[in-house]
Amino acid sequence: MTRRGLIAPALASLAAACSPLVLLDRFGPRDAGARRIRRSIAYGDHPRQRMDVYTPSRPGAFPTLVFFYGGGWNSGSRDLYGWAAQALASRGFVVFLPDYRLVPEVVFPVFIEDAAAATARAADLAPTYGGDAGRLAVLGHSAGAYLALMIALDARYMMAAGRPDVIRAAVGLAGPYEFLPLNVASSIDAFGAAPDPAQTQPVTFARGDAPPVWLGHGADDTVVHDEDTLILNDRIRAAGGRSTARIYPGLNHADLIATFSPLFRKKAPVLHDVVAFLRQHRS
């Protein structure tokens, strides 16, 4: 959803039966030392307001992550991303993996409100599963990165969810952060009814007192161009905030999250870089 077109037709296929993510989730290798311990925890009344929990196999008090997958705000399922959550859990995090309501059933800002509600519920439940709610971060890929950055930067969402200060750090992977004017179907469907389009944009809420942010992008991404990451990084830093951006040569939109899988991890150190940032800002 940049000015050059954000959500390509291929993105909608991520939740389809032929999706490479289905194959990766069902048949790809998983990281040892972590497991899913709970399925379908409710954070609201709607059937899609559910989340799974992944934890390290060893006992301990671990930082907490809430991971939001992508799919153009109109597709996706937590059932496709267990391998990514397990990769993070194996590195010493309690990971909550929520679904959220999708277009066309809902439009902006409902999916952001779901992200905030899931994060607040994760903070409440973290101690039950060995997580520390005082060390909670949000992370997302693509449309999920949009969700993570919106609830980290626009303080109104977490305030409405009753946890205004719970997010200690935010990570965005291949996220759309500045995509006006709305000029592709998926962005028009999701945001076209917003009274003030500027309120839909993460860059609008760049601020100096936001949690520290880490942004990653593939240089070969033609679904969400890397200019979105560079623009948001510059805006946050100009406001006096803490933000780091890294562009990975040779990676496209799907590659960036696929590197969380052991099968593709040698392509780029994305998981290593994300974990290093989160460990640095976990307190």
PDB file of C-alpha atoms in Angstrom:
ATOM      1  CA  MET A   1       0.000   0.000   0.000  1.00  0.00           C
ATOM      2  CA  THR A   2       2.598   2.548  -0.981  1.00  0.00           C
ATOM      3  CA  ARG A   3       2.051   5.092  -3.705  1.00  0.00           C
ATOM      4  CA  ARG A   4       3.382   2.441  -6.111  1.00  0.00           C
ATOM      5  CA  GLY A   5       0.873  -0.160  -4.922  1.00  0.00           C
ATOM      6  CA  LEU A   6       1.051  -1.996  -1.628  1.00  0.00           C
ATOM      7  CA  ILE A   7      -0.830  -5.237  -1.579  1.00  0.00           C
ATOM      8  CA  ALA A   8      -0.188  -7.285  -4.682  1.00  0.00           C
ATOM      9  CA  PRO A   9      -2.690  -9.935  -5.743  1.00  0.00           C
ATOM     10  CA  ALA A  10      -0.272 -12.598  -4.545  1.00  0.00           C
ATOM     11  CA  LEU A  11      -0.603 -11.443  -0.952  1.00  0.00           C
ATOM     12  CA  ALA A  12      -4.228 -12.523  -0.754  1.00  0.00           C
ATOM     13  CA  SER A  13      -3.128 -16.074  -1.568  1.00  0.00           C
ATOM     14  CA  LEU A  14      -1.120 -16.371   1.642  1.00  0.00           C
ATOM     15  CA  ALA A  15      -4.066 -17.990   3.395  1.00  0.00           C
ATOM     16  CA  ALA A  16      -5.051 -20.178   0.448  1.00  0.00           C
ATOM     17  CA  ALA A  17      -4.522 -23.914   0.428  1.00  0.00           C
ATOM     18  CA  CYS A  18      -1.710 -23.632  -2.107  1.00  0.00           C
ATOM     19  CA  SER A  19       0.158 -21.032  -0.061  1.00  0.00           C
ATOM     20  CA  PRO A  20       3.862 -21.694   0.530  1.00  0.00           C
ATOM     21  CA  LEU A  21       3.194 -20.819   4.160  1.00  0.00           C
ATOM     22  CA  VAL A  22       0.835 -23.790   4.439  1.00  0.00           C
ATOM     23  CA  LEU A  23       3.602 -26.073   3.240  1.00  0.00           C
ATOM     24  CA  LEU A  24       6.117 -24.402   5.520  1.00  0.00           C
ATOM     25  CA  ASP A  25       3.827 -24.753   8.520  1.00  0.00           C
ATOM     26  CA  ARG A  26       2.841 -28.338   7.821  1.00  0.00           C
ATOM     27  CA  PHE A  27       6.082 -29.823   6.543  1.00  0.00           C
ATOM     28  CA  GLY A  28       8.909 -27.406   7.361  1.00  0.00           C
ATOM     29  CA  PRO A  29      11.366 -28.048  10.196  1.00  0.00           C
ATOM     30  CA  ARG A  30      10.624 -26.525  13.600  1.00  0.00           C
ATOM     31  CA  ASP A  31      12.994 -25.135  16.191  1.00  0.00           C
ATOM     32  CA  ALA A  32      13.640 -27.395  19.157  1.00  0.00           C
ATOM     33  CA  GLY A  33      13.346 -26.180  22.708  1.00  0.00           C
ATOM     34  CA  ALA A  34       9.865 -24.656  22.396  1.00  0.00           C
ATOM     35  CA  ARG A  35       6.272 -25.776  21.938  1.00  0.00           C
ATOM     36  CA  ARG A  36       2.687 -24.626  21.697  1.00  0.00           C
ATOM     37  CA  ILE A  37       1.100 -25.062  25.114  1.00  0.00           C
ATOM     38  CA  ARG A  38      -2.335 -23.496  24.603  1.00  0.00           C
ATOM     39  CA  ARG A  39      -4.724 -23.084  21.688  1.00  0.00           C
ATOM     40  CA  SER A  40      -7.619 -20.707  21.114  1.00  0.00           C
ATOM     41  CA  ILE A  41      -7.467 -18.519  24.203  1.00  0.00           C
ATOM     42  CA  ALA A  42     -10.254 -15.949  23.929  1.00  0.00           C
ATOM     43  CA  TYR A  43      -9.550 -12.232  24.136  1.00  0.00           C
ATOM     44  CA  GLY A  44     -13.073 -11.294  22.972  1.00  0.00           C
ATOM     45  CA  ASP A  45     -16.376 -12.817  21.983  1.00  0.00           C
ATOM     46  CA  HIS A  46     -15.857 -13.116  18.224  1.00  0.00           C
ATOM     47  CA  PRO A  47     -14.603 -16.487  16.874  1.00  0.00           C
ATOM     48  CA  ARG A  48     -11.529 -14.775  15.410  1.00  0.00           C
ATOM     49  CA  GLN A  49     -10.618 -13.170  18.731  1.00  0.00           C
ATOM     50  CA  ARG A  50      -8.520 -16.163  19.739  1.00  0.00           C
ATOM     51  CA  MET A  51      -4.806 -16.755  20.213  1.00  0.00           C
ATOM     52  CA  ASP A  52      -2.291 -19.552  20.761  1.00  0.00           C
ATOM     53  CA  VAL A  53       0.659 -19.520  23.166  1.00  0.00           C
ATOM     54  CA  TYR A  54       4.170 -20.820  22.525  1.00  0.00           C
ATOM     55  CA  THR A  55       6.754 -21.086  25.291  1.00  0.00           C
ATOM     56  CA  PRO A  56      10.314 -22.292  25.820  1.00  0.00           C
ATOM     57  CA  SER A  57      10.462 -25.900  26.966  1.00  0.00           C
ATOM     58  CA  ARG A  58      12.626 -24.973  29.926  1.00  0.00           C
ATOM     59  CA  PRO A  59      11.199 -23.280  33.021  1.00  0.00           C
ATOM     60  CA  GLY A  60      11.811 -19.617  33.725  1.00  0.00           C
ATOM     61  CA  ALA A  61      10.425 -16.100  33.656  1.00  0.00           C
ATOM     62  CA  PHE A  62      10.659 -14.935  30.047  1.00  0.00           C
ATOM     63  CA  PRO A  63       9.948 -11.723  28.128  1.00  0.00           C
ATOM     64  CA  THR A  64       6.587 -11.720  26.376  1.00  0.00           C
ATOM     65  CA  LEU A  65       5.921 -11.211  22.653  1.00  0.00           C
ATOM     66  CA  VAL A  66       2.695 -10.712  20.732  1.00  0.00           C
ATOM     67  CA  PHE A  67       3.183 -11.654  17.076  1.00  0.00           C
ATOM     68  CA  PHE A  68       0.794 -10.425  14.357  1.00  0.00           C
ATOM     69  CA  TYR A  69       0.838 -12.125  10.942  1.00  0.00           C
ATOM     70  CA  GLY A  70       0.062 -10.367   7.672  1.00  0.00           C
ATOM     71  CA  GLY A  71      -2.409 -10.888   4.836  1.00  0.00           C
ATOM     72  CA  GLY A  72      -3.602  -7.495   3.637  1.00  0.00           C
ATOM     73  CA  TRP A  73      -6.099  -7.146   6.532  1.00  0.00           C
ATOM     74  CA  ASN A  74      -8.401  -9.467   4.582  1.00  0.00           C
ATOM     75  CA  SER A  75      -6.801 -12.906   4.991  1.00  0.00           C
ATOM     76  CA  GLY A  76      -4.565 -14.966   7.227  1.00  0.00           C
ATOM     77  CA  SER A  77      -4.680 -17.395  10.115  1.00  0.00           C
ATOM     78  CA  ARG A  78      -2.571 -18.133  13.154  1.00  0.00           C
ATOM     79  CA  ASP A  79      -2.561 -21.761  11.985  1.00  0.00           C
ATOM     80  CA  LEU A  80      -0.083 -20.759   9.260  1.00  0.00           C
ATOM     81  CA  TYR A  81       2.500 -19.187  11.565  1.00  0.00           C
ATOM     82  CA  GLY A  82       3.232 -21.650  14.346  1.00  0.00           C
ATOM     83  CA  TRP A  83       6.736 -22.181  12.999  1.00  0.00           C
ATOM     84  CA  ALA A  84       7.497 -18.443  13.359  1.00  0.00           C
ATOM     85  CA  ALA A  85       6.107 -18.269  16.887  1.00  0.00           C
ATOM     86  CA  GLN A  86       8.036 -21.395  17.822  1.00  0.00           C
ATOM     87  CA  ALA A  87      11.268 -19.921  16.447  1.00  0.00           C
ATOM     88  CA  LEU A  88      10.853 -16.905  18.739  1.00  0.00           C
ATOM     89  CA  ALA A  89       9.852 -19.032  21.731  1.00  0.00           C
ATOM     90  CA  SER A  90      12.928 -21.211  21.281  1.00  0.00           C
ATOM     91  CA  ARG A  91      15.025 -18.095  21.849  1.00  0.00           C
ATOM     92  CA  GLY A  92      13.556 -17.382  25.233  1.00  0.00           C
ATOM     93  CA  PHE A  93      10.204 -15.642  24.780  1.00  0.00           C
ATOM     94  CA  VAL A  94       6.623 -16.461  25.674  1.00  0.00           C
ATOM     95  CA  VAL A  95       4.841 -15.816  22.380  1.00  0.00           C
ATOM     96  CA  PHE A  96       1.149 -15.065  21.914  1.00  0.00           C
ATOM     97  CA  LEU A  97      -0.076 -15.592  18.343  1.00  0.00           C
ATOM     98  CA  PRO A  98      -3.544 -14.048  17.804  1.00  0.00           C
ATOM     99  CA  ASP A  99      -6.036 -14.018  15.001  1.00  0.00           C
ATOM    100  CA  TYR A 100      -7.954 -10.784  14.446  1.00  0.00           C
ATOM    101  CA  ARG A 101     -11.085  -9.761  12.561  1.00  0.00           C
ATOM    102  CA  LEU A 102     -10.718  -9.176   8.838  1.00  0.00           C
ATOM    103  CA  VAL A 103     -12.088  -7.128   5.965  1.00  0.00           C
ATOM    104  CA  PRO A 104     -14.831  -7.197   4.677  1.00  0.00           C
ATOM    105  CA  GLU A 105     -16.509  -8.150   7.970  1.00  0.00           C
ATOM    106  CA  VAL A 106     -14.795  -5.167   9.618  1.00  0.00           C
ATOM    107  CA  VAL A 107     -12.888  -2.074   8.502  1.00  0.00           C
ATOM    108  CA  PHE A 108     -10.477   0.391  10.126  1.00  0.00           C
ATOM    109  CA  PRO A 109      -9.991   0.668  13.071  1.00  0.00           C
ATOM    110  CA  VAL A 110     -11.504  -2.635  14.248  1.00  0.00           C
ATOM    111  CA  PHE A 111      -8.511  -4.826  13.387  1.00  0.00           C
ATOM    112  CA  ILE A 112      -6.252  -2.412  15.301  1.00  0.00           C
ATOM    113  CA  GLU A 113      -8.601  -2.523  18.268  1.00  0.00           C
ATOM    114  CA  ASP A 114      -8.358  -6.319  18.131  1.00  0.00           C
ATOM    115  CA  ALA A 115      -4.562  -6.099  18.150  1.00  0.00           C
ATOM    116  CA  ALA A 116      -4.693  -3.873  21.232  1.00  0.00           C
ATOM    117  CA  ALA A 117      -7.184  -6.158  22.979  1.00  0.00           C
ATOM    118  CA  ALA A 118      -5.048  -9.222  22.232  1.00  0.00           C
ATOM    119  CA  THR A 119      -1.964  -7.468  23.570  1.00  0.00           C
ATOM    120  CA  ALA A 120      -3.748  -6.420  26.754  1.00  0.00           C
ATOM    121  CA  ARG A 121      -5.012  -9.962  27.273  1.00  0.00           C
ATOM    122  CA  ALA A 122      -1.532 -11.356  26.642  1.00  0.00           C
ATOM    123  CA  ALA A 123      -0.183  -9.054  29.352  1.00  0.00           C
ATOM    124  CA  ASP A 124      -2.832 -10.310  31.766  1.00  0.00           C
ATOM    125  CA  LEU A 125      -2.091 -13.962  30.999  1.00  0.00           C
ATOM    126  CA  ALA A 126       1.688 -13.818  30.601  1.00  0.00           C
ATOM    127  CA  PRO A 127       2.535 -14.874  34.184  1.00  0.00           C
ATOM    128  CA  THR A 128       0.333 -17.967  33.798  1.00  0.00           C
ATOM    129  CA  TYR A 129       2.659 -19.236  31.066  1.00  0.00           C
ATOM    130  CA  GLY A 130       6.007 -18.103  32.442  1.00  0.00           C
ATOM    131  CA  GLY A 131       5.993 -14.694  30.765  1.00  0.00           C
ATOM    132  CA  ASP A 132       6.789 -11.311  32.245  1.00  0.00           C
ATOM    133  CA  ALA A 133       4.202  -8.660  31.358  1.00  0.00           C
ATOM    134  CA  GLY A 134       6.707  -6.010  32.399  1.00  0.00           C
ATOM    135  CA  ARG A 135       8.872  -7.072  29.451  1.00  0.00           C
ATOM    136  CA  LEU A 136       6.344  -7.184  26.630  1.00  0.00           C
ATOM    137  CA  ALA A 137       6.973  -6.345  22.980  1.00  0.00           C
ATOM    138  CA  VAL A 138       4.870  -6.503  19.821  1.00  0.00           C
ATOM    139  CA  LEU A 139       6.063  -7.809  16.466  1.00  0.00           C
ATOM    140  CA  GLY A 140       4.438  -8.181  13.079  1.00  0.00           C
ATOM    141  CA  HIS A 141       4.977  -8.895   9.412  1.00  0.00           C
ATOM    142  CA  SER A 142       3.313  -6.946   6.572  1.00  0.00           C
ATOM    143  CA  ALA A 143      -0.237  -6.004   7.667  1.00  0.00           C
ATOM    144  CA  GLY A 144       0.741  -7.428  11.040  1.00  0.00           C
ATOM    145  CA  ALA A 145       3.635  -4.964  11.211  1.00  0.00           C
ATOM    146  CA  TYR A 146       1.088  -2.219  10.575  1.00  0.00           C
ATOM    147  CA  LEU A 147      -0.915  -3.461  13.572  1.00  0.00           C
ATOM    148  CA  ALA A 148       2.136  -3.687  15.826  1.00  0.00           C
ATOM    149  CA  LEU A 149       3.298  -0.183  14.967  1.00  0.00           C
ATOM    150  CA  MET A 150      -0.140   1.382  15.221  1.00  0.00           C
ATOM    151  CA  ILE A 151      -0.706   0.127  18.766  1.00  0.00           C
ATOM    152  CA  ALA A 152       2.867   1.052  19.735  1.00  0.00           C
ATOM    153  CA  LEU A 153       2.734   4.582  18.276  1.00  0.00           C
ATOM    154  CA  ASP A 154      -0.900   5.691  18.582  1.00  0.00           C
ATOM    155  CA  ALA A 155      -1.325   5.552  22.357  1.00  0.00           C
ATOM    156  CA  ARG A 156      -5.118   5.711  22.157  1.00  0.00           C
ATOM    157  CA  TYR A 157      -5.489   2.035  21.284  1.00  0.00           C
ATOM    158  CA  MET A 158      -3.670   0.562  24.268  1.00  0.00           C
ATOM    159  CA  MET A 159      -5.238   3.166  26.529  1.00  0.00           C
ATOM    160  CA  ALA A 160      -8.688   2.039  25.400  1.00  0.00           C
ATOM    161  CA  ALA A 161      -7.637  -1.575  26.038  1.00  0.00           C
ATOM    162  CA  GLY A 162      -6.694  -0.678  29.612  1.00  0.00           C
ATOM    163  CA  ARG A 163      -2.931  -1.216  29.249  1.00  0.00           C
ATOM    164  CA  PRO A 164      -1.517   2.155  28.164  1.00  0.00           C
ATOM    165  CA  ASP A 165       2.132   1.521  29.080  1.00  0.00           C
ATOM    166  CA  VAL A 166       2.544  -2.212  28.575  1.00  0.00           C
ATOM    167  CA  ILE A 167       4.398  -2.171  25.214  1.00  0.00           C
ATOM    168  CA  ARG A 168       8.131  -1.842  25.823  1.00  0.00           C
ATOM    169  CA  ALA A 169       9.355  -2.339  22.241  1.00  0.00           C
ATOM    170  CA  ALA A 170       7.976  -2.877  18.737  1.00  0.00           C
ATOM    171  CA  VAL A 171       9.281  -4.714  15.670  1.00  0.00           C
ATOM    172  CA  GLY A 172       7.946  -4.264  12.144  1.00  0.00           C
ATOM    173  CA  LEU A 173       8.883  -6.538   9.224  1.00  0.00           C
ATOM    174  CA  ALA A 174       7.982  -5.376   5.700  1.00  0.00           C
ATOM    175  CA  GLY A 175       5.259  -3.137   7.059  1.00  0.00           C
ATOM    176  CA  PRO A 176       3.091  -0.544   5.304  1.00  0.00           C
ATOM    177  CA  TYR A 177       3.440   2.658   7.299  1.00  0.00           C
ATOM    178  CA  GLU A 178       2.797   5.468   4.794  1.00  0.00           C
ATOM    179  CA  PHE A 179       0.412   4.552   1.982  1.00  0.00           C
ATOM    180  CA  LEU A 180      -1.686   7.570   1.091  1.00  0.00           C
ATOM    181  CA  PRO A 181      -3.419   8.097  -1.220  1.00  0.00           C
ATOM    182  CA  LEU A 182      -5.474   4.930  -0.991  1.00  0.00           C
ATOM    183  CA  ASN A 183      -5.121   3.593  -4.508  1.00  0.00           C
ATOM    184  CA  VAL A 184      -5.393  -0.210  -4.409  1.00  0.00           C
ATOM    185  CA  ALA A 185      -8.438  -2.328  -3.636  1.00  0.00           C
ATOM    186  CA  SER A 186      -7.215  -3.789  -0.343  1.00  0.00           C
ATOM    187  CA  SER A 187      -6.353  -0.400   1.155  1.00  0.00           C
ATOM    188  CA  ILE A 188      -9.578   1.171  -0.120  1.00  0.00           C
ATOM    189  CA  ASP A 189     -11.623  -1.691   1.338  1.00  0.00           C
ATOM    190  CA  ALA A 190      -9.860  -1.513   4.701  1.00  0.00           C
ATOM    191  CA  PHE A 191      -9.465   2.262   5.126  1.00  0.00           C
ATOM    192  CA  GLY A 192     -11.635   3.992   2.541  1.00  0.00           C
ATOM    193  CA  ALA A 193     -14.408   4.831   5.020  1.00  0.00           C
ATOM    194  CA  ALA A 194     -12.071   6.538   7.503  1.00  0.00           C
ATOM    195  CA  PRO A 195     -13.182  10.162   8.053  1.00  0.00           C
ATOM    196  CA  ASP A 196      -9.565  11.337   8.308  1.00  0.00           C
ATOM    197  CA  PRO A 197      -7.201   9.188   6.210  1.00  0.00           C
ATOM    198  CA  ALA A 198      -4.165  10.566   8.064  1.00  0.00           C
ATOM    199  CA  GLN A 199      -5.393   8.776  11.189  1.00  0.00           C
ATOM    200  CA  THR A 200      -4.881   5.446   9.417  1.00  0.00           C
ATOM    201  CA  GLN A 201      -1.147   6.001   8.901  1.00  0.00           C
ATOM    202  CA  PRO A 202       1.544   4.913  11.390  1.00  0.00           C
ATOM    203  CA  VAL A 203       3.784   7.809  10.287  1.00  0.00           C
ATOM    204  CA  THR A 204       1.173  10.230  11.622  1.00  0.00           C
ATOM    205  CA  PHE A 205       1.943   9.034  15.145  1.00  0.00           C
ATOM    206  CA  ALA A 206       5.742   9.065  15.104  1.00  0.00           C
ATOM    207  CA  ARG A 207       6.724  10.492  18.487  1.00  0.00           C
ATOM    208  CA  GLY A 208       9.728  10.915  20.693  1.00  0.00           C
ATOM    209  CA  ASP A 209       8.294   9.122  23.722  1.00  0.00           C
ATOM    210  CA  ALA A 210       7.224   5.965  21.887  1.00  0.00           C
ATOM    211  CA  PRO A 211       8.714   2.574  22.772  1.00  0.00           C
ATOM    212  CA  PRO A 212      11.925   1.747  20.895  1.00  0.00           C
ATOM    213  CA  VAL A 213      11.274   0.465  17.378  1.00  0.00           C
ATOM    214  CA  TRP A 214      13.159  -1.868  15.036  1.00  0.00           C
ATOM    215  CA  LEU A 215      12.138  -2.007  11.375  1.00  0.00           C
ATOM    216  CA  GLY A 216      13.303  -4.555   8.809  1.00  0.00           C
ATOM    217  CA  HIS A 217      12.605  -4.753   5.083  1.00  0.00           C
ATOM    218  CA  GLY A 218      13.730  -6.654   2.015  1.00  0.00           C
ATOM    219  CA  ALA A 219      15.327  -4.552  -0.699  1.00  0.00           C
ATOM    220  CA  ASP A 220      13.556  -6.636  -3.367  1.00  0.00           C
ATOM    221  CA  ASP A 221      10.095  -6.297  -1.834  1.00  0.00           C
ATOM    222  CA  THR A 222       7.599  -5.271  -4.521  1.00  0.00           C
ATOM    223  CA  VAL A 223       4.503  -5.778  -2.354  1.00  0.00           C
ATOM    224  CA  VAL A 224       5.422  -3.174   0.267  1.00  0.00           C
ATOM    225  CA  HIS A 225       8.372  -1.099  -0.858  1.00  0.00           C
ATOM    226  CA  ASP A 226      11.207  -0.457   1.566  1.00  0.00           C
ATOM    227  CA  GLU A 227      10.546   3.292   1.422  1.00  0.00           C
ATOM    228  CA  ASP A 228       7.797   2.730   3.999  1.00  0.00           C
ATOM    229  CA  THR A 229      10.352   1.490   6.517  1.00  0.00           C
ATOM    230  CA  LEU A 230      12.794   4.287   5.725  1.00  0.00           C
ATOM    231  CA  ILE A 231      10.109   6.973   5.998  1.00  0.00           C
ATOM    232  CA  LEU A 232       8.821   5.764   9.364  1.00  0.00           C
ATOM    233  CA  ASN A 233      12.335   5.334  10.732  1.00  0.00           C
ATOM    234  CA  ASP A 234      13.227   8.898   9.703  1.00  0.00           C
ATOM    235  CA  ARG A 235      10.005  10.325  11.167  1.00  0.00           C
ATOM    236  CA  ILE A 236      10.484   8.641  14.539  1.00  0.00           C
ATOM    237  CA  ARG A 237      14.110   9.737  14.762  1.00  0.00           C
ATOM    238  CA  ALA A 238      13.227  13.283  13.720  1.00  0.00           C
ATOM    239  CA  ALA A 239      10.697  13.365  16.567  1.00  0.00           C
ATOM    240  CA  GLY A 240      13.423  12.365  19.018  1.00  0.00           C
ATOM    241  CA  GLY A 241      12.377   8.731  19.268  1.00  0.00           C
ATOM    242  CA  ARG A 242      14.429   5.536  19.170  1.00  0.00           C
ATOM    243  CA  SER A 243      14.236   3.687  15.868  1.00  0.00           C
ATOM    244  CA  THR A 244      16.531   1.429  13.866  1.00  0.00           C
ATOM    245  CA  ALA A 245      15.991   0.307  10.271  1.00  0.00           C
ATOM    246  CA  ARG A 246      17.734  -2.442   8.326  1.00  0.00           C
ATOM    247  CA  ILE A 247      17.269  -3.212   4.644  1.00  0.00           C
ATOM    248  CA  TYR A 248      18.213  -6.745   3.579  1.00  0.00           C
ATOM    249  CA  PRO A 249      19.597  -7.106   0.035  1.00  0.00           C
ATOM    250  CA  GLY A 250      18.067  -9.852  -2.080  1.00  0.00           C
ATOM    251  CA  LEU A 251      14.995 -10.466   0.090  1.00  0.00           C
ATOM    252  CA  ASN A 252      11.429 -10.019  -1.106  1.00  0.00           C
ATOM    253  CA  HIS A 253       8.217  -9.638   0.893  1.00  0.00           C
ATOM    254  CA  ALA A 254       7.736 -13.302   1.810  1.00  0.00           C
ATOM    255  CA  ASP A 255      11.464 -13.958   2.240  1.00  0.00           C
ATOM    256  CA  LEU A 256      11.681 -11.634   5.218  1.00  0.00           C
ATOM    257  CA  ILE A 257       9.389 -13.707   7.436  1.00  0.00           C
ATOM    258  CA  ALA A 258      10.436 -17.014   5.833  1.00  0.00           C
ATOM    259  CA  THR A 259      13.921 -16.501   7.287  1.00  0.00           C
ATOM    260  CA  PHE A 260      12.395 -17.268  10.695  1.00  0.00           C
ATOM    261  CA  SER A 261      12.175 -20.882   9.503  1.00  0.00           C
ATOM    262  CA  PRO A 262      15.252 -23.106   9.894  1.00  0.00           C
ATOM    263  CA  LEU A 263      14.776 -23.988   6.232  1.00  0.00           C
ATOM    264  CA  PHE A 264      15.568 -20.444   5.041  1.00  0.00           C
ATOM    265  CA  ARG A 265      17.487 -18.964   7.956  1.00  0.00           C
ATOM    266  CA  LYS A 266      20.818 -18.826   6.145  1.00  0.00           C
ATOM    267  CA  LYS A 267      19.419 -16.344   3.607  1.00  0.00           C
ATOM    268  CA  ALA A 268      19.679 -13.434   6.065  1.00  0.00           C
ATOM    269  CA  PRO A 269      20.097 -12.893   9.830  1.00  0.00           C
ATOM    270  CA  VAL A 270      16.622 -11.387  10.305  1.00  0.00           C
ATOM    271  CA  LEU A 271      15.668 -13.565  13.281  1.00  0.00           C
ATOM    272  CA  HIS A 272      19.047 -12.968  14.911  1.00  0.00           C
ATOM    273  CA  ASP A 273      18.717  -9.209  14.484  1.00  0.00           C
ATOM    274  CA  VAL A 274      15.144  -9.124  15.811  1.00  0.00           C
ATOM    275  CA  VAL A 275      16.048 -11.192  18.869  1.00  0.00           C
ATOM    276  CA  ALA A 276      19.126  -9.066  19.582  1.00  0.00           C
ATOM    277  CA  PHE A 277      16.983  -5.920  19.520  1.00  0.00           C
ATOM    278  CA  LEU A 278      14.317  -7.447  21.742  1.00  0.00           C
ATOM    279  CA  ARG A 279      16.859  -8.629  24.280  1.00  0.00           C
ATOM    280  CA  GLN A 280      18.396  -5.182  24.358  1.00  0.00           C
ATOM    281  CA  HIS A 281      15.031  -3.528  25.069  1.00  0.00           C
ATOM    282  CA  ARG A 282      13.272  -6.151  27.161  1.00  0.00           C
ATOM    283  CA  SER A 283      13.298  -4.200  30.398  1.00  0.00           C
TER     284      SER A 283
END
